[in-house]
Amino acid sequence: MASKGQQIQEIDLSKLNLQQLTHIKQQLDQELNVFQDSLHTLKIAQGKFQESGDSLEKINSNSKGKEILVPLTGSMYVPGKIADSEKVIIDIGTGYYISKDIDGAKEYFKHKINFVTEQMEKIQSMGMEKSKIRDAVMEIMEERLRVQLAQQQLQAKT
Amino acid sequence: MSEEVQNRLQQEVEKFRTVQKDYQKALQQRQQLDAQLNENTAVKQELDLLKSDADVYKLIGPVLIKQDLEEAKQNVAKRMDFIRNELKRTDDFIATLDKKQDTHREALNKLQQQFAQTQLKAS
C-alpha cells in the first residue's frame, strides 16, 4: 500500500483531468478508512494486552492456594484455587500457548504493547501523509471546478 | 446499428463488473493471507525466544496439548512457507486480473465512443 502512495505522489496532479482526480480522491478516502479501522483494531488489542499485563500484578507468591472465581461464561463463575502462582500460560496466536513465569509474562505483554503502539504510530503518520495528498487533490479539484464554472458563465454571456 | 452497439456495450459492462468482483475477492484474500503470515511471524518470533526446556501447548478443540518446542517451530515454519506460496499465487492472480481489467476498460471506452457516434449520426 505504501508503494501505491509513492506512485501517486510521482504523478503531477495538475495534469490530471477531473475524472482522474475524483478517482484518486475516492481511492485515498478508502485508504484513509482502512487506516482508521486498523487504528481502532490496534487500540482494542493494546487495551487487551494492557489488561492482561495489569492482572498479572495481582498474582504473586502469596497467591498460591487462594480462592478465585473462574469465569465459565461472561456471567457465570465457579470457585477455584490457584494451583500454580509462579507460571501462567499465554496465547501467542495461531493456537499456540506458552508457559511463562510471571516476570516473563509481564515482559511479554510490555513487549506486545510497545509493538502495537509502534504500529499505531506508523499508521498515524502514514494517515497524515495520505490526508495531505487528499487535501492537495481536493484543492486542485476545486480549482478545476472554479475554472469550469467561470468558462461556462463566460459562454453563457456571449 | 445503434441497438447492436448498445447490446455489446451492455455485455462488456457486465464482463467488466465480474472481473471487478473477482478482483475485490482476490484482494480480500490477499489481505487475509497477509494477516495470517503476520500472526505466524509473531508466533515464530515468540517461539524462537523460548528456552529449549520451555513448555509449549497447542490448542486442539477445547483442550491444550503439550507439544515439543522443536516440533512447534517446524510446524509454524511450514505453515509460513505454505502461506507465502499462497500469497505469491494470489499476487499473480491479482496481476492477471489487473491486466484483464485494463483490457476491458479499453474495450469499454471504445464501445462508448462508438455508441456516442452512432447516436450522433442518428440525431
Tab-separated table of C-alpha atoms in Angstrom, chain A residues 1 4 19 23 30 34 87-101 104 107-109 111-112 115 119, chain B residues 23 27 31 36 39-40 42-43 45-47 49-50 54-60 64 67 71-73 75-76 79 105:
chain	number	residue	atom	x	y	z
A	1	MET	CA	0.000	0.000	0.000
A	4	LYS	CA	0.872	2.839	-4.137
A	19	GLN	CA	-12.447	12.320	-13.541
A	23	HIS	CA	-10.903	8.563	-8.810
A	30	GLN	CA	-10.872	4.354	1.012
A	34	VAL	CA	-8.754	1.343	6.204
A	87	LYS	CA	3.589	-19.616	35.955
A	88	VAL	CA	0.919	-18.508	33.547
A	89	ILE	CA	0.037	-19.778	30.097
A	90	ILE	CA	-0.136	-17.196	27.337
A	91	ASP	CA	-1.911	-17.377	23.989
A	92	ILE	CA	0.686	-16.324	21.423
A	93	GLY	CA	-1.607	-16.774	18.439
A	94	THR	CA	-2.476	-19.414	15.822
A	95	GLY	CA	-3.497	-21.848	18.563
A	96	TYR	CA	-0.134	-21.948	20.306
A	97	TYR	CA	0.174	-21.316	24.033
A	98	ILE	CA	3.384	-20.998	26.010
A	99	SER	CA	4.002	-21.220	29.720
A	100	LYS	CA	5.979	-18.354	31.237
A	101	ASP	CA	6.854	-17.219	34.731
A	104	GLY	CA	8.492	-13.294	31.721
A	107	GLU	CA	7.862	-8.725	29.836
A	108	TYR	CA	5.875	-10.369	27.056
A	109	PHE	CA	2.909	-8.033	27.454
A	111	HIS	CA	6.824	-6.031	24.537
A	112	LYS	CA	3.478	-6.562	22.797
A	115	PHE	CA	4.919	-3.320	19.314
A	119	GLN	CA	2.394	0.114	14.599
B	23	TYR	CA	-10.513	-8.560	-8.227
B	27	LEU	CA	-7.688	-8.524	-2.819
B	31	GLN	CA	-5.254	-9.253	2.929
B	36	GLN	CA	-2.120	-14.815	8.775
B	39	GLU	CA	0.393	-13.662	13.037
B	40	ASN	CA	2.578	-16.666	12.283
B	42	ALA	CA	4.864	-13.117	15.578
B	43	VAL	CA	4.358	-16.657	16.920
B	45	GLN	CA	9.466	-14.885	16.976
B	46	GLU	CA	7.990	-15.747	20.337
B	47	LEU	CA	8.881	-19.429	19.984
B	49	LEU	CA	12.823	-16.528	22.136
B	50	LEU	CA	11.942	-19.528	24.316
B	54	ALA	CA	10.036	-24.268	27.925
B	55	ASP	CA	6.539	-25.671	27.802
B	56	VAL	CA	4.579	-25.217	24.621
B	57	TYR	CA	0.939	-26.100	24.212
B	58	LYS	CA	-1.266	-26.309	21.191
B	59	LEU	CA	-4.981	-25.674	21.291
B	60	ILE	CA	-6.777	-28.629	19.730
B	64	LEU	CA	-4.412	-27.653	25.327
B	67	GLN	CA	3.926	-30.032	22.350
B	71	GLU	CA	8.053	-29.590	16.566
B	72	ALA	CA	6.061	-26.426	17.151
B	73	LYS	CA	8.759	-24.322	15.488
B	75	ASN	CA	5.078	-26.562	12.283
B	76	VAL	CA	4.917	-22.781	12.268
B	79	ARG	CA	2.745	-23.023	7.756
B	105	ARG	CA	-11.711	-0.822	-19.677
